[in-house]
């Protein structure tokens, strides 16, 4: 079977063009050129050779998670951008005369911008002189040692650098700067250009307290919620926001309606006007079926029989133009909901998924509603992942996905990249994914970057069954 043709569409802004790392674990050298025309790059490698760590190192630069580089055994990492900017991060020997309290001073960053002067910087992590009562600000953490805390939900043991990087926005200002030093403006400007997110597809629970404001009261236990439940609430809020904007636009147009009717001199024929009204009725029905508009909203207009008087024609023409503008304001949301529904319907063959203003996402089985927490882990993964990619990712983002095949049966794996490309057409972002699955790669061999000596035959046409 011939390779699928990729649709090329342009992005605005700077994009990561290539990542390379030398001396990973003291033995591996990797170069990962991103497939910028196709917008999807798939990394495959034998187990234990660092493909997941490559994603974390990419995310570490953009998220300023310097502990990733302290904790990783590597020699040099390089980031090349589409505008010619180059960033290098080197691991250097620890100075023998380092200041007391410095944990490590071996990470050195150099920024060579496409425009402007180069900048050099070392994020020097230093322990604070006094203990920080993190559990006062982050109640889902419990101190288990002098410089270690346990995440009450996941059980993960975290050090101070990891906590500051992950939850710094919920801590008193200046802690990160005091610990690492001030990030050069050249690096801040570059990393602001690209919104980078590492998606851990296996995470189905979200701590509500992780994203709240600084809390100065006594410590309290964190509350958790299913990620899919949060996504349903988020979709409800998105629809509400768009409907409010739709209502505000309607009010604005209504205020100037009489003046525009009087000023209107361009009239369509009765037939042309009828066609335009029919198109609007079709658009309105789509919005109702998508759960955006109520079924009683804006009843369709029926034209009177016979020729139209000019006065009536002027009113209807302006009405049609206004309605088109109002409904078009909902088109981006409609396109995302339609694709979301299409992708989920293809997978939930025994269940029906509906979108509503009331609940966001409803799932039915044989006419009975299914609580979201009763869905299988695979179903939840698909709902959460596709929702994030369609509704929560900013344009020109760089999305890193580690092993998206988790909890997916083979049929879903084979569809994943094709569906991902359809999502990218709407949202315009780049994806780098790491996978073990030959079924997920399927016929998309042109997107693959192999790290090291991948087992011969592991991604062969015979196993794929799609060739």
PDB file of C-alpha atoms in Angstrom, residues 215-459:
ATOM      1  CA  UNK A 215      -3.324  28.698  50.917  1.00  0.00           C
ATOM      2  CA  UNK A 216      -2.092  30.107  54.215  1.00  0.00           C
ATOM      3  CA  UNK A 217      -4.442  28.256  56.563  1.00  0.00           C
ATOM      4  CA  UNK A 218      -3.723  25.040  58.441  1.00  0.00           C
ATOM      5  CA  UNK A 219      -2.789  21.960  56.370  1.00  0.00           C
ATOM      6  CA  UNK A 220      -5.668  19.936  55.006  1.00  0.00           C
ATOM      7  CA  UNK A 221      -6.087  16.866  52.863  1.00  0.00           C
ATOM      8  CA  UNK A 222      -6.220  17.208  49.091  1.00  0.00           C
ATOM      9  CA  UNK A 223      -9.393  16.351  47.216  1.00  0.00           C
ATOM     10  CA  UNK A 224      -9.187  14.330  44.024  1.00  0.00           C
ATOM     11  CA  UNK A 225     -11.454  13.965  41.050  1.00  0.00           C
ATOM     12  CA  UNK A 226     -11.467  11.877  37.917  1.00  0.00           C
ATOM     13  CA  UNK A 227      -9.856  13.640  34.982  1.00  0.00           C
ATOM     14  CA  UNK A 228     -12.835  12.770  32.775  1.00  0.00           C
ATOM     15  CA  UNK A 229     -15.194  14.370  35.303  1.00  0.00           C
ATOM     16  CA  UNK A 230     -13.120  17.531  35.208  1.00  0.00           C
ATOM     17  CA  UNK A 231     -13.144  17.512  31.385  1.00  0.00           C
ATOM     18  CA  UNK A 232     -16.941  17.243  31.340  1.00  0.00           C
ATOM     19  CA  UNK A 233     -17.157  20.280  33.619  1.00  0.00           C
ATOM     20  CA  UNK A 234     -14.640  22.145  31.468  1.00  0.00           C
ATOM     21  CA  UNK A 235     -16.653  21.483  28.305  1.00  0.00           C
ATOM     22  CA  UNK A 236     -19.770  22.739  30.065  1.00  0.00           C
ATOM     23  CA  UNK A 237     -17.915  25.948  30.899  1.00  0.00           C
ATOM     24  CA  UNK A 238     -16.568  26.298  27.342  1.00  0.00           C
ATOM     25  CA  UNK A 239     -20.066  26.005  25.859  1.00  0.00           C
ATOM     26  CA  UNK A 240     -21.424  28.492  28.403  1.00  0.00           C
ATOM     27  CA  UNK A 241     -18.690  30.994  27.547  1.00  0.00           C
ATOM     28  CA  UNK A 242     -19.343  30.704  23.805  1.00  0.00           C
ATOM     29  CA  UNK A 243     -23.095  31.051  24.285  1.00  0.00           C
ATOM     30  CA  UNK A 244     -22.558  34.194  26.357  1.00  0.00           C
ATOM     31  CA  UNK A 245     -20.404  35.641  23.573  1.00  0.00           C
ATOM     32  CA  UNK A 246     -23.098  34.623  21.060  1.00  0.00           C
ATOM     33  CA  UNK A 247     -25.733  36.419  23.159  1.00  0.00           C
ATOM     34  CA  UNK A 248     -23.582  39.553  23.444  1.00  0.00           C
ATOM     35  CA  UNK A 249     -23.099  39.609  19.665  1.00  0.00           C
ATOM     36  CA  UNK A 250     -26.837  39.146  19.171  1.00  0.00           C
ATOM     37  CA  UNK A 251     -27.602  42.114  21.421  1.00  0.00           C
ATOM     38  CA  UNK A 252     -25.074  44.262  19.593  1.00  0.00           C
ATOM     39  CA  UNK A 253     -26.570  43.407  16.200  1.00  0.00           C
ATOM     40  CA  UNK A 254     -30.125  43.892  17.468  1.00  0.00           C
ATOM     41  CA  UNK A 255     -29.364  47.449  18.591  1.00  0.00           C
ATOM     42  CA  UNK A 256     -28.313  48.506  15.100  1.00  0.00           C
ATOM     43  CA  UNK A 257     -30.853  46.342  13.242  1.00  0.00           C
ATOM     44  CA  UNK A 258     -33.360  49.110  12.302  1.00  0.00           C
ATOM     45  CA  UNK A 259     -30.651  51.439  11.012  1.00  0.00           C
ATOM     46  CA  UNK A 260     -29.110  48.703   8.851  1.00  0.00           C
ATOM     47  CA  UNK A 261     -32.485  47.677   7.444  1.00  0.00           C
ATOM     48  CA  UNK A 262     -33.158  51.251   6.315  1.00  0.00           C
ATOM     49  CA  UNK A 263     -29.653  51.590   4.841  1.00  0.00           C
ATOM     50  CA  UNK A 264     -29.756  48.234   3.024  1.00  0.00           C
ATOM     51  CA  UNK A 265     -29.936  48.636  -0.770  1.00  0.00           C
ATOM     52  CA  UNK A 266     -28.524  45.297  -1.911  1.00  0.00           C
ATOM     53  CA  UNK A 267     -31.307  42.757  -2.183  1.00  0.00           C
ATOM     54  CA  UNK A 268     -31.230  39.100  -3.107  1.00  0.00           C
ATOM     55  CA  UNK A 269     -33.942  37.507  -5.165  1.00  0.00           C
ATOM     56  CA  UNK A 270     -36.609  35.556  -3.320  1.00  0.00           C
ATOM     57  CA  UNK A 271     -34.926  32.347  -4.499  1.00  0.00           C
ATOM     58  CA  UNK A 272     -31.473  33.486  -3.352  1.00  0.00           C
ATOM     59  CA  UNK A 273     -32.821  34.633  -0.028  1.00  0.00           C
ATOM     60  CA  UNK A 274     -34.626  31.308   0.429  1.00  0.00           C
ATOM     61  CA  UNK A 275     -31.391  29.390  -0.231  1.00  0.00           C
ATOM     62  CA  UNK A 276     -29.546  31.502   2.311  1.00  0.00           C
ATOM     63  CA  UNK A 277     -32.226  30.902   4.956  1.00  0.00           C
ATOM     64  CA  UNK A 278     -32.141  27.158   4.254  1.00  0.00           C
ATOM     65  CA  UNK A 279     -28.367  27.125   4.807  1.00  0.00           C
ATOM     66  CA  UNK A 280     -28.828  28.928   8.110  1.00  0.00           C
ATOM     67  CA  UNK A 281     -31.464  26.381   9.180  1.00  0.00           C
ATOM     68  CA  UNK A 282     -29.003  23.581   8.429  1.00  0.00           C
ATOM     69  CA  UNK A 283     -26.299  25.322  10.444  1.00  0.00           C
ATOM     70  CA  UNK A 284     -28.718  25.893  13.311  1.00  0.00           C
ATOM     71  CA  UNK A 285     -29.698  22.209  13.384  1.00  0.00           C
ATOM     72  CA  UNK A 286     -26.013  21.216  13.501  1.00  0.00           C
ATOM     73  CA  UNK A 287     -25.484  23.457  16.515  1.00  0.00           C
ATOM     74  CA  UNK A 288     -28.534  21.954  18.211  1.00  0.00           C
ATOM     75  CA  UNK A 289     -27.393  18.398  17.520  1.00  0.00           C
ATOM     76  CA  UNK A 290     -23.950  19.266  18.880  1.00  0.00           C
ATOM     77  CA  UNK A 291     -25.515  20.391  22.164  1.00  0.00           C
ATOM     78  CA  UNK A 292     -24.519  24.038  21.748  1.00  0.00           C
ATOM     79  CA  UNK A 293     -27.915  25.635  21.019  1.00  0.00           C
ATOM     80  CA  UNK A 294     -31.223  24.711  22.609  1.00  0.00           C
ATOM     81  CA  UNK A 295     -33.774  23.154  20.280  1.00  0.00           C
ATOM     82  CA  UNK A 296     -36.163  26.083  20.722  1.00  0.00           C
ATOM     83  CA  UNK A 297     -33.533  28.719  19.855  1.00  0.00           C
ATOM     84  CA  UNK A 298     -34.186  30.895  16.772  1.00  0.00           C
ATOM     85  CA  UNK A 299     -37.076  29.166  15.007  1.00  0.00           C
ATOM     86  CA  UNK A 300     -36.535  28.971  11.220  1.00  0.00           C
ATOM     87  CA  UNK A 301     -38.080  31.661   9.003  1.00  0.00           C
ATOM     88  CA  UNK A 302     -40.544  30.642   6.294  1.00  0.00           C
ATOM     89  CA  UNK A 303     -40.847  32.981   3.319  1.00  0.00           C
ATOM     90  CA  UNK A 304     -44.339  34.047   2.197  1.00  0.00           C
ATOM     91  CA  UNK A 305     -45.499  32.771  -1.157  1.00  0.00           C
ATOM     92  CA  UNK A 306     -45.145  34.982  -4.212  1.00  0.00           C
ATOM     93  CA  UNK A 307     -42.834  37.944  -4.868  1.00  0.00           C
ATOM     94  CA  UNK A 308     -41.377  39.733  -1.866  1.00  0.00           C
ATOM     95  CA  UNK A 309     -42.017  43.396  -1.257  1.00  0.00           C
ATOM     96  CA  UNK A 310     -38.822  45.440  -1.062  1.00  0.00           C
ATOM     97  CA  UNK A 311     -39.424  46.384   2.563  1.00  0.00           C
ATOM     98  CA  UNK A 312     -39.845  42.755   3.606  1.00  0.00           C
ATOM     99  CA  UNK A 313     -36.856  41.729   1.499  1.00  0.00           C
ATOM    100  CA  UNK A 314     -34.646  44.322   3.199  1.00  0.00           C
ATOM    101  CA  UNK A 315     -35.662  43.092   6.652  1.00  0.00           C
ATOM    102  CA  UNK A 316     -35.085  39.443   5.763  1.00  0.00           C
ATOM    103  CA  UNK A 317     -31.766  40.170   4.084  1.00  0.00           C
ATOM    104  CA  UNK A 318     -30.379  41.924   7.156  1.00  0.00           C
ATOM    105  CA  UNK A 319     -31.856  39.200   9.386  1.00  0.00           C
ATOM    106  CA  UNK A 320     -30.109  36.525   7.291  1.00  0.00           C
ATOM    107  CA  UNK A 321     -26.792  38.393   7.371  1.00  0.00           C
ATOM    108  CA  UNK A 322     -27.024  38.855  11.145  1.00  0.00           C
ATOM    109  CA  UNK A 323     -27.956  35.226  11.748  1.00  0.00           C
ATOM    110  CA  UNK A 324     -25.072  34.052   9.602  1.00  0.00           C
ATOM    111  CA  UNK A 325     -22.659  36.202  11.614  1.00  0.00           C
ATOM    112  CA  UNK A 326     -24.051  34.966  14.922  1.00  0.00           C
ATOM    113  CA  UNK A 327     -24.002  31.289  13.982  1.00  0.00           C
ATOM    114  CA  UNK A 328     -20.547  31.614  12.411  1.00  0.00           C
ATOM    115  CA  UNK A 329     -19.211  32.791  15.779  1.00  0.00           C
ATOM    116  CA  UNK A 330     -19.962  29.281  17.053  1.00  0.00           C
ATOM    117  CA  UNK A 331     -18.351  27.505  14.093  1.00  0.00           C
ATOM    118  CA  UNK A 332     -14.920  26.857  15.716  1.00  0.00           C
ATOM    119  CA  UNK A 333     -16.569  25.227  18.733  1.00  0.00           C
ATOM    120  CA  UNK A 334     -18.933  23.273  16.471  1.00  0.00           C
ATOM    121  CA  UNK A 335     -16.024  21.888  14.434  1.00  0.00           C
ATOM    122  CA  UNK A 336     -14.239  20.687  17.575  1.00  0.00           C
ATOM    123  CA  UNK A 337     -17.345  19.094  19.085  1.00  0.00           C
ATOM    124  CA  UNK A 338     -18.217  17.334  15.802  1.00  0.00           C
ATOM    125  CA  UNK A 339     -14.720  15.868  15.507  1.00  0.00           C
ATOM    126  CA  UNK A 340     -14.681  14.918  19.195  1.00  0.00           C
ATOM    127  CA  UNK A 341     -18.015  13.130  18.776  1.00  0.00           C
ATOM    128  CA  UNK A 342     -16.854  11.424  15.583  1.00  0.00           C
ATOM    129  CA  UNK A 343     -13.653  10.127  17.189  1.00  0.00           C
ATOM    130  CA  UNK A 344     -15.415   8.879  20.316  1.00  0.00           C
ATOM    131  CA  UNK A 345     -18.354   7.333  18.422  1.00  0.00           C
ATOM    132  CA  UNK A 346     -15.893   5.289  16.358  1.00  0.00           C
ATOM    133  CA  UNK A 347     -14.521   3.820  19.560  1.00  0.00           C
ATOM    134  CA  UNK A 348     -17.578   3.563  21.805  1.00  0.00           C
ATOM    135  CA  UNK A 349     -19.430   1.168  19.522  1.00  0.00           C
ATOM    136  CA  UNK A 350     -21.785  -0.041  22.269  1.00  0.00           C
ATOM    137  CA  UNK A 351     -22.331   3.339  23.938  1.00  0.00           C
ATOM    138  CA  UNK A 352     -23.702   6.716  22.869  1.00  0.00           C
ATOM    139  CA  UNK A 353     -21.898   9.934  23.808  1.00  0.00           C
ATOM    140  CA  UNK A 354     -23.776  13.233  23.774  1.00  0.00           C
ATOM    141  CA  UNK A 355     -22.655  16.787  24.447  1.00  0.00           C
ATOM    142  CA  UNK A 356     -24.886  19.135  26.419  1.00  0.00           C
ATOM    143  CA  UNK A 357     -24.826  22.549  28.042  1.00  0.00           C
ATOM    144  CA  UNK A 358     -26.113  20.977  31.252  1.00  0.00           C
ATOM    145  CA  UNK A 359     -23.522  18.228  31.848  1.00  0.00           C
ATOM    146  CA  UNK A 360     -20.820  18.731  29.242  1.00  0.00           C
ATOM    147  CA  UNK A 361     -20.419  15.026  28.432  1.00  0.00           C
ATOM    148  CA  UNK A 362     -23.051  12.298  28.874  1.00  0.00           C
ATOM    149  CA  UNK A 363     -22.562   8.616  28.085  1.00  0.00           C
ATOM    150  CA  UNK A 364     -25.497   6.235  27.534  1.00  0.00           C
ATOM    151  CA  UNK A 365     -25.752   2.463  27.254  1.00  0.00           C
ATOM    152  CA  UNK A 366     -29.063   1.117  25.959  1.00  0.00           C
ATOM    153  CA  UNK A 367     -30.763   4.361  26.880  1.00  0.00           C
ATOM    154  CA  UNK A 368     -29.413   4.477  30.441  1.00  0.00           C
ATOM    155  CA  UNK A 369     -26.838   7.031  31.510  1.00  0.00           C
ATOM    156  CA  UNK A 370     -23.431   5.627  32.438  1.00  0.00           C
ATOM    157  CA  UNK A 371     -21.528   7.448  35.220  1.00  0.00           C
ATOM    158  CA  UNK A 372     -18.200   8.645  33.844  1.00  0.00           C
ATOM    159  CA  UNK A 373     -16.319   6.847  36.614  1.00  0.00           C
ATOM    160  CA  UNK A 374     -17.803   3.536  35.406  1.00  0.00           C
ATOM    161  CA  UNK A 375     -16.159   3.776  31.994  1.00  0.00           C
ATOM    162  CA  UNK A 376     -13.209   1.474  31.372  1.00  0.00           C
ATOM    163  CA  UNK A 377      -9.704   2.905  31.746  1.00  0.00           C
ATOM    164  CA  UNK A 378      -9.255   2.697  27.954  1.00  0.00           C
ATOM    165  CA  UNK A 379     -12.466   4.644  27.354  1.00  0.00           C
ATOM    166  CA  UNK A 380     -11.456   7.272  29.892  1.00  0.00           C
ATOM    167  CA  UNK A 381      -8.006   7.597  28.336  1.00  0.00           C
ATOM    168  CA  UNK A 382      -9.527   8.263  24.926  1.00  0.00           C
ATOM    169  CA  UNK A 383     -12.050  10.808  26.201  1.00  0.00           C
ATOM    170  CA  UNK A 384      -9.438  12.651  28.268  1.00  0.00           C
ATOM    171  CA  UNK A 385      -6.709  12.655  25.629  1.00  0.00           C
ATOM    172  CA  UNK A 386      -8.898  13.713  22.692  1.00  0.00           C
ATOM    173  CA  UNK A 387     -10.585  16.342  24.852  1.00  0.00           C
ATOM    174  CA  UNK A 388      -7.256  17.868  25.856  1.00  0.00           C
ATOM    175  CA  UNK A 389      -5.955  17.898  22.296  1.00  0.00           C
ATOM    176  CA  UNK A 390      -9.127  19.467  20.890  1.00  0.00           C
ATOM    177  CA  UNK A 391     -10.204  21.886  23.614  1.00  0.00           C
ATOM    178  CA  UNK A 392      -7.224  22.670  25.846  1.00  0.00           C
ATOM    179  CA  UNK A 393      -4.185  22.922  23.573  1.00  0.00           C
ATOM    180  CA  UNK A 394      -3.085  26.341  22.344  1.00  0.00           C
ATOM    181  CA  UNK A 395      -2.134  26.929  18.724  1.00  0.00           C
ATOM    182  CA  UNK A 396       1.582  26.511  17.924  1.00  0.00           C
ATOM    183  CA  UNK A 397       2.006  24.232  20.936  1.00  0.00           C
ATOM    184  CA  UNK A 398       4.442  21.346  21.184  1.00  0.00           C
ATOM    185  CA  UNK A 399       2.709  18.279  22.628  1.00  0.00           C
ATOM    186  CA  UNK A 400       4.755  15.352  23.918  1.00  0.00           C
ATOM    187  CA  UNK A 401       2.856  12.090  24.401  1.00  0.00           C
ATOM    188  CA  UNK A 402       4.451   9.129  26.132  1.00  0.00           C
ATOM    189  CA  UNK A 403       3.134   5.719  25.066  1.00  0.00           C
ATOM    190  CA  UNK A 404      -0.365   6.697  23.894  1.00  0.00           C
ATOM    191  CA  UNK A 405      -1.088   3.017  23.259  1.00  0.00           C
ATOM    192  CA  UNK A 406      -1.562   2.355  26.989  1.00  0.00           C
ATOM    193  CA  UNK A 407      -4.995   0.839  27.656  1.00  0.00           C
ATOM    194  CA  UNK A 408      -5.825   0.867  23.922  1.00  0.00           C
ATOM    195  CA  UNK A 409      -6.725  -2.306  22.082  1.00  0.00           C
ATOM    196  CA  UNK A 410      -5.181  -2.900  18.671  1.00  0.00           C
ATOM    197  CA  UNK A 411      -8.050  -1.412  16.628  1.00  0.00           C
ATOM    198  CA  UNK A 412      -7.808   1.891  18.530  1.00  0.00           C
ATOM    199  CA  UNK A 413      -4.016   1.938  18.186  1.00  0.00           C
ATOM    200  CA  UNK A 414      -4.232   1.615  14.391  1.00  0.00           C
ATOM    201  CA  UNK A 415      -6.506   4.659  14.171  1.00  0.00           C
ATOM    202  CA  UNK A 416      -4.588   6.893  16.551  1.00  0.00           C
ATOM    203  CA  UNK A 417      -2.138   8.759  14.292  1.00  0.00           C
ATOM    204  CA  UNK A 418      -4.694   9.360  11.533  1.00  0.00           C
ATOM    205  CA  UNK A 419      -7.114  10.791  14.076  1.00  0.00           C
ATOM    206  CA  UNK A 420      -4.336  12.845  15.642  1.00  0.00           C
ATOM    207  CA  UNK A 421      -3.583  14.454  12.265  1.00  0.00           C
ATOM    208  CA  UNK A 422      -7.262  15.382  11.869  1.00  0.00           C
ATOM    209  CA  UNK A 423      -7.155  17.088  15.260  1.00  0.00           C
ATOM    210  CA  UNK A 424      -3.995  18.980  14.290  1.00  0.00           C
ATOM    211  CA  UNK A 425      -5.769  20.368  11.212  1.00  0.00           C
ATOM    212  CA  UNK A 426      -8.148  22.174  13.579  1.00  0.00           C
ATOM    213  CA  UNK A 427      -5.760  23.207  16.362  1.00  0.00           C
ATOM    214  CA  UNK A 428      -2.409  23.610  14.570  1.00  0.00           C
ATOM    215  CA  UNK A 429       0.157  22.088  16.949  1.00  0.00           C
ATOM    216  CA  UNK A 430       3.148  19.758  16.741  1.00  0.00           C
ATOM    217  CA  UNK A 431       3.323  16.326  18.383  1.00  0.00           C
ATOM    218  CA  UNK A 432       6.240  14.142  19.388  1.00  0.00           C
ATOM    219  CA  UNK A 433       5.165  10.742  20.681  1.00  0.00           C
ATOM    220  CA  UNK A 434       7.142   7.838  22.073  1.00  0.00           C
ATOM    221  CA  UNK A 435       5.746   4.376  21.466  1.00  0.00           C
ATOM    222  CA  UNK A 436       6.456   0.667  21.603  1.00  0.00           C
ATOM    223  CA  UNK A 437       3.481  -0.216  19.421  1.00  0.00           C
ATOM    224  CA  UNK A 438       3.971  -1.349  15.809  1.00  0.00           C
ATOM    225  CA  UNK A 439       0.187  -1.207  15.415  1.00  0.00           C
ATOM    226  CA  UNK A 440       0.148   2.462  16.367  1.00  0.00           C
ATOM    227  CA  UNK A 441       2.871   3.285  13.833  1.00  0.00           C
ATOM    228  CA  UNK A 442       1.119   1.192  11.202  1.00  0.00           C
ATOM    229  CA  UNK A 443       1.513   2.704   7.756  1.00  0.00           C
ATOM    230  CA  UNK A 444       2.988   5.984   9.036  1.00  0.00           C
ATOM    231  CA  UNK A 445       6.629   4.953   8.642  1.00  0.00           C
ATOM    232  CA  UNK A 446       7.551   8.357   7.240  1.00  0.00           C
ATOM    233  CA  UNK A 447       6.884   9.869  10.677  1.00  0.00           C
ATOM    234  CA  UNK A 448       9.216   7.489  12.560  1.00  0.00           C
ATOM    235  CA  UNK A 449      12.551   8.373  14.120  1.00  0.00           C
ATOM    236  CA  UNK A 450      14.423   5.304  15.395  1.00  0.00           C
ATOM    237  CA  UNK A 451      16.674   5.684  18.411  1.00  0.00           C
ATOM    238  CA  UNK A 452      19.380   3.064  18.492  1.00  0.00           C
ATOM    239  CA  UNK A 453      19.060  -0.401  17.032  1.00  0.00           C
ATOM    240  CA  UNK A 454      15.364  -1.163  17.030  1.00  0.00           C
ATOM    241  CA  UNK A 455      14.751  -4.908  17.027  1.00  0.00           C
ATOM    242  CA  UNK A 456      14.677  -6.033  13.405  1.00  0.00           C
ATOM    243  CA  UNK A 457      11.160  -6.972  12.385  1.00  0.00           C
ATOM    244  CA  UNK A 458       9.467  -5.324  15.371  1.00  0.00           C
ATOM    245  CA  UNK A 459       7.853  -2.735  13.115  1.00  0.00           C
TER     246      UNK A 459
END
